[in-house]
PDB file of C-alpha atoms in Angstrom:
ATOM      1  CA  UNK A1123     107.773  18.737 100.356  1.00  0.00           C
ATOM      2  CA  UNK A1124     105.764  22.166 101.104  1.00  0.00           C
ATOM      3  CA  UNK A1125     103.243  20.472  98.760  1.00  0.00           C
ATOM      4  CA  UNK A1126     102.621  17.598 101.011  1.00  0.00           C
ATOM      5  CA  UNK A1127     102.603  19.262 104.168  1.00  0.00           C
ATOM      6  CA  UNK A1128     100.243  21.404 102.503  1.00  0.00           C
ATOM      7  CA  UNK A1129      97.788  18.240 101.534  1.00  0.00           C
ATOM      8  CA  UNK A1130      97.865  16.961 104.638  1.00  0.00           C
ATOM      9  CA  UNK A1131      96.860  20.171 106.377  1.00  0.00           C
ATOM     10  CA  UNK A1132      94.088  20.076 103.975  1.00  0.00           C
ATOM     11  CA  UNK A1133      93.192  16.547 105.024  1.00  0.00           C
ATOM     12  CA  UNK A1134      93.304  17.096 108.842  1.00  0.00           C
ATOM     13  CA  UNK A1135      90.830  19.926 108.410  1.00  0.00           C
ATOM     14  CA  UNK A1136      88.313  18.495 106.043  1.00  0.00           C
ATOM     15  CA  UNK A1137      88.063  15.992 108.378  1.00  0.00           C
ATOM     16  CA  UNK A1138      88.037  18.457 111.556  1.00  0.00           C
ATOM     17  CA  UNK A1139      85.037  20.087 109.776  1.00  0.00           C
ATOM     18  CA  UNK A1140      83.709  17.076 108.633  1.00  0.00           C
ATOM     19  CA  UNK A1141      83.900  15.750 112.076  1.00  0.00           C
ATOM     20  CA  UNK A1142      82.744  18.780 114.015  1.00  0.00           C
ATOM     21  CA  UNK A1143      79.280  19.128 111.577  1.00  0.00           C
ATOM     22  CA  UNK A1144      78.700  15.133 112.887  1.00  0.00           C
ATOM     23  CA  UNK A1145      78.829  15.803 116.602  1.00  0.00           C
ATOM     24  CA  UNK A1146      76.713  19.117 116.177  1.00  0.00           C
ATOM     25  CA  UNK A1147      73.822  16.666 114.288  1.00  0.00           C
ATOM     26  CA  UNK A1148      74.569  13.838 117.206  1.00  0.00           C
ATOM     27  CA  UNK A1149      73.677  17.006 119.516  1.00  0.00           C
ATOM     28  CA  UNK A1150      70.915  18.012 118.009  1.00  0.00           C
ATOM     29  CA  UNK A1151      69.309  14.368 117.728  1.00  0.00           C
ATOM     30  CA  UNK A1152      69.270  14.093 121.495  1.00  0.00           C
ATOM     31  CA  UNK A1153      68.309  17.871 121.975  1.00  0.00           C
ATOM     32  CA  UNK A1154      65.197  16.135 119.780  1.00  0.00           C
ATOM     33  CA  UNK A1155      64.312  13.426 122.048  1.00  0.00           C
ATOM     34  CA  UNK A1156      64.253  15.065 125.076  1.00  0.00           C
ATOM     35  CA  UNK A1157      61.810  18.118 123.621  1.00  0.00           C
ATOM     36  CA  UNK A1158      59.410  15.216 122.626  1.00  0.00           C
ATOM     37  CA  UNK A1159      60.023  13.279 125.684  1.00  0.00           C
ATOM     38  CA  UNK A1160      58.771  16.130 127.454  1.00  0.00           C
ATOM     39  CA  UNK A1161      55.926  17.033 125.504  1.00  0.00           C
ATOM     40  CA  UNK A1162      54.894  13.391 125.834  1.00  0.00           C
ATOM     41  CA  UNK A1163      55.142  13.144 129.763  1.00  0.00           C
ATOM     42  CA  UNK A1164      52.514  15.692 130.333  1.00  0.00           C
ATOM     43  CA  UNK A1165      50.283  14.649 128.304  1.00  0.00           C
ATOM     44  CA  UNK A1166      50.684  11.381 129.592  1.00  0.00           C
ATOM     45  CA  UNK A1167      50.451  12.590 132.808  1.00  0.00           C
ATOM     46  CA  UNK A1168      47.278  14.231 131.682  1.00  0.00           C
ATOM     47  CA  UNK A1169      45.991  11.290 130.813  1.00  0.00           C
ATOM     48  CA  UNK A1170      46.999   9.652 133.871  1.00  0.00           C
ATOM     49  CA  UNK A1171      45.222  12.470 135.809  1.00  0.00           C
ATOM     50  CA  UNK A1172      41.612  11.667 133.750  1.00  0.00           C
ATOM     51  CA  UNK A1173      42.098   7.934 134.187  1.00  0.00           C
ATOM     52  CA  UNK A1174      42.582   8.736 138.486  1.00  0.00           C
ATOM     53  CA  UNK A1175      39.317  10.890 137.871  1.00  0.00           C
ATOM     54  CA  UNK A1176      37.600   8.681 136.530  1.00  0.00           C
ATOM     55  CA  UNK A1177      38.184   5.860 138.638  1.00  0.00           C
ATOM     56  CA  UNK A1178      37.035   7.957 142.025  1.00  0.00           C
ATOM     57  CA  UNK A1179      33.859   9.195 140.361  1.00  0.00           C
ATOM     58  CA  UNK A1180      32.438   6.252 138.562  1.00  0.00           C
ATOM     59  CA  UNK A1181      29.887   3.830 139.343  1.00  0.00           C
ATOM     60  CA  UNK A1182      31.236  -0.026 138.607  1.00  0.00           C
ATOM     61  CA  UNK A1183      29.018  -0.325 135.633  1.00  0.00           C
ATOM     62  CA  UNK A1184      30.350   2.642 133.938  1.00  0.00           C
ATOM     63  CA  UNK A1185      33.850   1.915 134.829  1.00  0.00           C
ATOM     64  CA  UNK A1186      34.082  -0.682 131.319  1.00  0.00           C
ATOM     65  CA  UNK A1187      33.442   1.627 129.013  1.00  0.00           C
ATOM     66  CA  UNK A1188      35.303   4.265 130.381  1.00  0.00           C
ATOM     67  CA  UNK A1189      38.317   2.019 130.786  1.00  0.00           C
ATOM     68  CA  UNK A1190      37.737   0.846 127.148  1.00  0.00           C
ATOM     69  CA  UNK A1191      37.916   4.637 126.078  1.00  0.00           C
ATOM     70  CA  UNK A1192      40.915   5.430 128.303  1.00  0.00           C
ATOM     71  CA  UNK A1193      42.577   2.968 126.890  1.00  0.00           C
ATOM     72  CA  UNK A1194      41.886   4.177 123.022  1.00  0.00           C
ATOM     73  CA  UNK A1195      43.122   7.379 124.400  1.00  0.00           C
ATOM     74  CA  UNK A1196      46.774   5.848 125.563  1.00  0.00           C
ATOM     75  CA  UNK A1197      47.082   3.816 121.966  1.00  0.00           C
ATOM     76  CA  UNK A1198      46.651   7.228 120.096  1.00  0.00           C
ATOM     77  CA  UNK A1199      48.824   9.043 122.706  1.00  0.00           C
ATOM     78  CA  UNK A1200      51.479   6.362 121.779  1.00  0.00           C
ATOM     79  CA  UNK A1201      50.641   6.804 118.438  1.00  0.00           C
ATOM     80  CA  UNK A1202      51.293  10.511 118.322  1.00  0.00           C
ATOM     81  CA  UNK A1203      54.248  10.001 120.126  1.00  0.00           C
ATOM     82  CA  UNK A1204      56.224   8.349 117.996  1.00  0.00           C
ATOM     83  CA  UNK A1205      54.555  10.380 115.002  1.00  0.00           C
ATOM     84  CA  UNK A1206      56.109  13.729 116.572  1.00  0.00           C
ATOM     85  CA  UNK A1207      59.645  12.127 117.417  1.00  0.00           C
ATOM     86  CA  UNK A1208      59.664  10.851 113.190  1.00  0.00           C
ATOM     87  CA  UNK A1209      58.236  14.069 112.414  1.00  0.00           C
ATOM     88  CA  UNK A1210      60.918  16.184 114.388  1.00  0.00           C
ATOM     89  CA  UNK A1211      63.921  14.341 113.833  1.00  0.00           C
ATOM     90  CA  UNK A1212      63.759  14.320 109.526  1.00  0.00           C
ATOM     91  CA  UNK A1213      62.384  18.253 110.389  1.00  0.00           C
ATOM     92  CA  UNK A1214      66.010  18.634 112.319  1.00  0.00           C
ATOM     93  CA  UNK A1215      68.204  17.098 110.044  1.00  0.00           C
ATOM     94  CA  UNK A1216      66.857  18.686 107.123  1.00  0.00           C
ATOM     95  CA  UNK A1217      68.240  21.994 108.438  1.00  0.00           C
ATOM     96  CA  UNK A1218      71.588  20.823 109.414  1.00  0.00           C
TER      97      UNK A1218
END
């Protein structure tokens, strides 16, 4: 009988453990997200900023090209975006 009790107390904490390292890698995925969201809203707000600059101080004829080049800007910004939150996430989980 002690046996069994003893197994079973076994179980239960495995699977407290077991458990408990999930949640802490749940936490840290989210912890993750919101460094890179952050990162990511200024420099979109950065670019945001140029793009606002641009448009006051720019003849009409200029204002094509410019745009084109803005918008190559925002496709790499995306680009690195999701790039950094790949990058960051395997870097996480390796460690826990």
């Amino acid at each position: 009988m002690i046996v069994i009790l003893t197994v079973v107390i076994l179980l239960i904490n495995y699977l407290a453990v077991f458990s408990y390292r999930k949640l802490q890698r749940l936490r840290s995925i989210s912890q993750i997200q919101a460094e890179v969201e952050l990162e990511m809203h200024a420099k979109a707000h950065e670019l945001l900023v140029r793009r606002d600059q641009l448009e006051v101080g720019l003849v009409k004829d200029a204002f094509a090209e410019t745009d084109e080049k803005w918008k190559g800007d925002l496709a790499e910004y995306m680009e690195e975006f999701e790039q950094e939150a790949i990058l960051r996430s395997k870097s996480r989980l390796n460690r826990v």
